[in-house]
Short mmCIF file of C-alpha atoms in Angstrom, two decimals:
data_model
loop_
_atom_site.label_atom_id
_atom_site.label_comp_id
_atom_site.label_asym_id
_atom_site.label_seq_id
_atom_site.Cartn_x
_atom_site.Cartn_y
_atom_site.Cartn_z
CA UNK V 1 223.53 -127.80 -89.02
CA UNK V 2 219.64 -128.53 -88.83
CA UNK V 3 217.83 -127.88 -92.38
CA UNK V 4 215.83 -124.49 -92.74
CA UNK V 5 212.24 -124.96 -91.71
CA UNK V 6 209.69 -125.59 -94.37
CA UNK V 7 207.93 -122.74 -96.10
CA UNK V 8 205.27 -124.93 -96.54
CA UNK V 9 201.77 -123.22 -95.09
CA UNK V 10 198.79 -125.15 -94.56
CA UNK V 11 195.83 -124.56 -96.29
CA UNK V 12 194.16 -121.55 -95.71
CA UNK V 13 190.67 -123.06 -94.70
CA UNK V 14 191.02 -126.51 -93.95
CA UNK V 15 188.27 -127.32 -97.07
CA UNK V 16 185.92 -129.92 -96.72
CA UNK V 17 186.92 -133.71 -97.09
CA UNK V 18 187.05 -135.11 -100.63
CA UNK V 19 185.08 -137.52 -102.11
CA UNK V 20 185.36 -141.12 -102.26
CA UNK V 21 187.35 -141.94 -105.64
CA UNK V 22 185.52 -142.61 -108.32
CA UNK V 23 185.20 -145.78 -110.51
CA UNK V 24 187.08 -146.01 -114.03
CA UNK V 25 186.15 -144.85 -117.00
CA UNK V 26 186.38 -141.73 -119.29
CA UNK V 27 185.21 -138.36 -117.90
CA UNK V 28 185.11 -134.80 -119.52
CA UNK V 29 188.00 -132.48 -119.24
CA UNK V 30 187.84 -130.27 -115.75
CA UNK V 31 189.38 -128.89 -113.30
CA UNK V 32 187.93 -129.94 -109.63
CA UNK V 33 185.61 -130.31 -106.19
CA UNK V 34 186.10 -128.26 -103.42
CA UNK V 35 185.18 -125.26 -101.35
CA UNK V 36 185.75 -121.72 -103.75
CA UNK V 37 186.58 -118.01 -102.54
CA UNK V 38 184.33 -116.22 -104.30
CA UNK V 39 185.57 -113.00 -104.25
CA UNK V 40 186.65 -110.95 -100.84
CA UNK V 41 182.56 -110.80 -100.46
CA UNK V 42 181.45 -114.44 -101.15
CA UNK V 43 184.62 -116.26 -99.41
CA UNK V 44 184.29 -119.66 -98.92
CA UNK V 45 181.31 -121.16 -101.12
CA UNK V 46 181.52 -124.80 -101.98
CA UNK V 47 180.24 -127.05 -104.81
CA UNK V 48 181.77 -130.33 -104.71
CA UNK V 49 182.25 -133.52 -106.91
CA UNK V 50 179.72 -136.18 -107.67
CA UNK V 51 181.29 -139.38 -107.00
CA UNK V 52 179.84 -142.20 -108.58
CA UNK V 53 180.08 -146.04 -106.62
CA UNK V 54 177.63 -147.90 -108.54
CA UNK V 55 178.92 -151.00 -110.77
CA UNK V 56 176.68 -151.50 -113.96
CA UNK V 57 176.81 -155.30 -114.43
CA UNK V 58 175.81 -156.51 -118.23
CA UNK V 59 173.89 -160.28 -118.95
CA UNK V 60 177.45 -162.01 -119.05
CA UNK V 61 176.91 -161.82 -115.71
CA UNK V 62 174.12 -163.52 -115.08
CA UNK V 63 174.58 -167.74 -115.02
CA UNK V 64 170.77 -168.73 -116.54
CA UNK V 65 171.70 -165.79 -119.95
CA UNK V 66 171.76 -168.43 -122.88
CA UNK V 67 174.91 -169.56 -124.21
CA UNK V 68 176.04 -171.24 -120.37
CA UNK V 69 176.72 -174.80 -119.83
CA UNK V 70 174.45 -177.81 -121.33
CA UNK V 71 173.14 -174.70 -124.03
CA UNK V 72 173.11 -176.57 -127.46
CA UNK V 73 173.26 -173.04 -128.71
CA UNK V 74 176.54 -172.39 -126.77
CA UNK V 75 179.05 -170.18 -128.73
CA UNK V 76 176.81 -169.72 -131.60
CA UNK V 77 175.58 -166.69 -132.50
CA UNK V 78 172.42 -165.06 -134.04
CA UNK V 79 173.20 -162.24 -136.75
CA UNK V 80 171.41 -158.76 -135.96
CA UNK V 81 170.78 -156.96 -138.56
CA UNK V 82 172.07 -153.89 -138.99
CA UNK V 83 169.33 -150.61 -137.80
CA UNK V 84 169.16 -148.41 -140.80
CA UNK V 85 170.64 -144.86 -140.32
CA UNK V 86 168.93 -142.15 -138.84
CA UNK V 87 169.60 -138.58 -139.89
CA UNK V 88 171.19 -136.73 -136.98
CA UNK V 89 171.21 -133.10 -136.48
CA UNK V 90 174.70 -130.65 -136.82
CA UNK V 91 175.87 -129.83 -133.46
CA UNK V 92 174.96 -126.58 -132.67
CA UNK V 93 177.68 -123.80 -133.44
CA UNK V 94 178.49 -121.72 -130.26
CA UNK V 95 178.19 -117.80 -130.51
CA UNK V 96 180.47 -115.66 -130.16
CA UNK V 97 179.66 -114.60 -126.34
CA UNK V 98 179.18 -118.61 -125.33
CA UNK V 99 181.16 -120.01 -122.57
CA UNK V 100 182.43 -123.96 -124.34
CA UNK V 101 182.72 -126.30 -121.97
CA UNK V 102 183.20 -130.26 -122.09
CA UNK V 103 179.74 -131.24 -124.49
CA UNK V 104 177.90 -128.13 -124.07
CA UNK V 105 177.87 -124.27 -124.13
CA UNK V 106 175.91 -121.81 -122.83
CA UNK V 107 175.89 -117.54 -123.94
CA UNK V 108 177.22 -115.49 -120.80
CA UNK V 109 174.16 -113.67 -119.37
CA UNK V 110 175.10 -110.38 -119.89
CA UNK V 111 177.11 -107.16 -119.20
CA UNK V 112 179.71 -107.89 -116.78
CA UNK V 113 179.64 -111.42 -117.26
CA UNK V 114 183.18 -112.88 -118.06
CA UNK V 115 184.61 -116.95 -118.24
CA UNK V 116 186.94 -117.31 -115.60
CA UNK V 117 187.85 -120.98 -116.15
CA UNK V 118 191.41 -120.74 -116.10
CA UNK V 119 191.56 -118.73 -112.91
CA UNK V 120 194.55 -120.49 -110.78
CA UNK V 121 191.98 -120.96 -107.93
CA UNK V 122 190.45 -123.53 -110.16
CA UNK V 123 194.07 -125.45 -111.16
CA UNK V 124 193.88 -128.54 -108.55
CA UNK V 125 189.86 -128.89 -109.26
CA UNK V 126 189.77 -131.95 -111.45
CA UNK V 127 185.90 -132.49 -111.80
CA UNK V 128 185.41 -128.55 -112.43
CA UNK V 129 184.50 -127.55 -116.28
CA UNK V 130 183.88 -124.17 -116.66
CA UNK V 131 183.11 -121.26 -114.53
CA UNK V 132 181.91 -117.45 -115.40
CA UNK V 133 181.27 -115.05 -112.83
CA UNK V 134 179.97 -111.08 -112.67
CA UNK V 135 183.51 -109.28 -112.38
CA UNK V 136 186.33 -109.93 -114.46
CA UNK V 137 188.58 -111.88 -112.02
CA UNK V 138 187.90 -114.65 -109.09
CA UNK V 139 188.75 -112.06 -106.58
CA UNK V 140 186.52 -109.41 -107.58
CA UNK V 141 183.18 -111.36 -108.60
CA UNK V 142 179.94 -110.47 -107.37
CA UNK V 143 177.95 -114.10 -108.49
CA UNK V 144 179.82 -116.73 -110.25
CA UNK V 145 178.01 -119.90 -112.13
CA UNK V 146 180.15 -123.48 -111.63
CA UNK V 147 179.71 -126.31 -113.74
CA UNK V 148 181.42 -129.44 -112.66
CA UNK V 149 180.94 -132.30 -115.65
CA UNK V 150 182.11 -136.63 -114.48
CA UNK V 151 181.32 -139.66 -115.87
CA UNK V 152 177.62 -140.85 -114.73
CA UNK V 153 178.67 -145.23 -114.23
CA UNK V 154 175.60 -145.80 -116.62
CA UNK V 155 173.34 -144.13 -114.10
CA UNK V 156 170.33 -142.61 -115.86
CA UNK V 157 168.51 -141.04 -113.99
CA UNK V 158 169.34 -138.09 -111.98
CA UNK V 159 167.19 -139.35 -108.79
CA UNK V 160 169.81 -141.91 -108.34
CA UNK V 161 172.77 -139.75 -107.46
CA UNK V 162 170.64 -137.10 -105.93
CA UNK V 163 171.12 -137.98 -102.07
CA UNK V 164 175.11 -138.08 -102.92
CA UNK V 165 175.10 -134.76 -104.82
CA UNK V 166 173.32 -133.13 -102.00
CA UNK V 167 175.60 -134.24 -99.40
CA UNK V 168 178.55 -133.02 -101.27
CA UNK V 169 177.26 -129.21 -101.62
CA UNK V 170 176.37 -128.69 -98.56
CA UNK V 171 179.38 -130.48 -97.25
CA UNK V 172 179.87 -130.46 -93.69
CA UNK V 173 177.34 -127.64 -92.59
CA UNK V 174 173.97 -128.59 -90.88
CA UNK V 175 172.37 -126.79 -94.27
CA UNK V 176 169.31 -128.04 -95.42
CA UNK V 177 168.65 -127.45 -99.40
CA UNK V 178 165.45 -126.83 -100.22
CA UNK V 179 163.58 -128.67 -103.65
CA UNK V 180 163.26 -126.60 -106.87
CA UNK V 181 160.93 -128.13 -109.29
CA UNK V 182 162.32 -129.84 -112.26
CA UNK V 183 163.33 -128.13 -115.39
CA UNK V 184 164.79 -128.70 -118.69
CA UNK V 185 168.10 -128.39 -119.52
CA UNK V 186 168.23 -128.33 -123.61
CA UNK V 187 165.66 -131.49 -123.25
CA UNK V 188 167.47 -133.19 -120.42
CA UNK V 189 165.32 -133.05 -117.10
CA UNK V 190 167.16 -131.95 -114.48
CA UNK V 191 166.75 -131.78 -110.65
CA UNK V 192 167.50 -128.70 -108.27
CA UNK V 193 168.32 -127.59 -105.20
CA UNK V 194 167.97 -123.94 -103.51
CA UNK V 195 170.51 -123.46 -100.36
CA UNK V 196 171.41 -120.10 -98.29
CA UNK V 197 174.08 -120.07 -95.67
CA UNK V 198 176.80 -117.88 -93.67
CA UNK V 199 180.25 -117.79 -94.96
CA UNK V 200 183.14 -116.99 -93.04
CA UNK V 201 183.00 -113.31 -92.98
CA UNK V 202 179.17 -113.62 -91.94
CA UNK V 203 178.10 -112.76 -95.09
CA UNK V 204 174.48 -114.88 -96.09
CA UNK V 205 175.57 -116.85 -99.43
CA UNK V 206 172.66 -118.11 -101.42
CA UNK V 207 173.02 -121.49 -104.08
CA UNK V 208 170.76 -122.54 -106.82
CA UNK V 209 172.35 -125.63 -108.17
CA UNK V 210 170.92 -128.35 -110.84
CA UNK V 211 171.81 -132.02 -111.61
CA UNK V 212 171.59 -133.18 -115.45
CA UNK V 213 172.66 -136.08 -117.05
CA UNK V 214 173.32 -136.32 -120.90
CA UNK V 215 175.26 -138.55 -123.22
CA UNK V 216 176.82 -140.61 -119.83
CA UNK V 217 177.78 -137.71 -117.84
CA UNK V 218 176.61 -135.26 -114.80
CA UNK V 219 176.82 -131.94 -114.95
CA UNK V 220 176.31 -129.76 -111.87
CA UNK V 221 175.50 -126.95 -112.54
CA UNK V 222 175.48 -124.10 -109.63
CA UNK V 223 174.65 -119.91 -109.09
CA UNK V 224 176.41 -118.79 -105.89
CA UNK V 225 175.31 -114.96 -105.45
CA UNK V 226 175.02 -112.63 -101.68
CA UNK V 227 171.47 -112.50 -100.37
CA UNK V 228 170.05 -109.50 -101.72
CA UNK V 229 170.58 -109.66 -105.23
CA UNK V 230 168.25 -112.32 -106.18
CA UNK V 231 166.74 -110.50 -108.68
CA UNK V 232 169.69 -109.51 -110.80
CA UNK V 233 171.07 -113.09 -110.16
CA UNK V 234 168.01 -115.71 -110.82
CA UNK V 235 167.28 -113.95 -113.83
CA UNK V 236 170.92 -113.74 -115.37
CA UNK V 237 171.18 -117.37 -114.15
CA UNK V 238 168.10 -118.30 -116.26
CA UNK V 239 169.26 -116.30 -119.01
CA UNK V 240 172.74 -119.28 -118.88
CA UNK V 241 169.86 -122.28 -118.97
CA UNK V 242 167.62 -121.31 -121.15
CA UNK V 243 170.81 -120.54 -123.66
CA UNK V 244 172.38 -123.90 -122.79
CA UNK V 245 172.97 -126.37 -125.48
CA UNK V 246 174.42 -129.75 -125.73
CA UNK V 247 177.10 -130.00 -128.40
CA UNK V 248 177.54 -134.24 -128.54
#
């Protein structure tokens, strides 16, 4: 007797491809990259991953670094002396309205603003931190704010993994971001990007999204609101920024 078929359905929306893997090393707790439904209105915006390819190489690498062959000095060693301590700062305690994620926090922007993090939409997105959205549940949001936090490779400037983190929002779509000017992110510069598009109920989708680097990761961090609302949106999604801080 043949087996039963498979109840097995494929995905829903194909989603975009993923991103090349990404080298060792540690990386903050999250959840994912990938294409989200944001609500039945916003369906289908997507924010991906940041994959990093670059190998930092240190001097052992190099063959004239002293200490190689026919070095007299080879295998000795110069004491450094130890830098004198420098008073460092308490970590900043989060308030009772922040959204904690992995090194940071930020204070939800207002009424209506709830953290949807653990929404089961979110389970199988391993680079995504944190995410709070206008409306109480995934389904129901009206604008949603997505931070996805991974391990920089040493990379220090934001410049260098721009061209990457562009092609991963807008994904496979013939969208063309548009420059924000810089701004700072709790004294990190970071770089932006404004996009608009047509999801797949036809409904224009609008992305402000910034890159930041601090303490050896990225952070993306990305509004997704309907055309129409920019007012209400920008200025709630300012509120998030100017309210971020960096907790390590």
């Amino acid at each position: 007797m043949p087996p039963p078929p498979s109840s097995t359905k494929p995905p829903a929306d194909g989603g975009f491809p993923p991103p090349p893997p990404a080298p060792p090393g540690p990386r903050p707790s999250g959840r994912g990259p990938g294409r989200w439904l944001l609500g039945g209105l916003l369906a289908l915006v997507m924010v991906a991953a940041i994959a990093v390819s670059l190998v930092v190489t240190g001097q052992d690498d190099d063959p004239t670094a002293s200490g190689g062959a026919g070095d007299d000095t080879a295998g000795q060693t110069t004491p450094t002396p130890e830098p004198s301590p420098t008073p460092t700062e308490p970590a900043p305690v989060p308030p009772a309205d922040a959204l904690v994620g992995a090194g940071y926090f930020y204070e939800l922007p207002g009424i209506g603003w709830t953290d949807i993090s653990d929404a089961r939409q979110l389970a199988d997105a391993p680079t995504v931190d944190t995410m709070s959205a206008l409306g109480t549940t995934f389904r129901n949001a009206s604008a949603n704010i997505l931070v996805e936090a991974f391990t920089s490779g040493g990379i220090t400037e934001p410049e260098d993994l721009e061209s990457q983190w562009k092609r991963n929002i807008v994904g496979g779509t013939d969208v063309t971001p548009r420059d924000l000017p810089d701004r700072d992110i709790d004294g990190e510069r970071a770089i932006g990007i404004a996009i608009e598009r047509d999801n797949d109920a036809g409904v224009s989708v609008r992305q402000r999204a910034y890159l930041v680097l601090h303490d050896g990761n990225q952070f993306s961090i990305a509004l997704s609101y309907p055309a129409g609302t920019d007012d209400i949106a920008l200025a709630d999604f300012e509120k998030a920024l100017d309210s971020w801080r960096w907790t390590r």
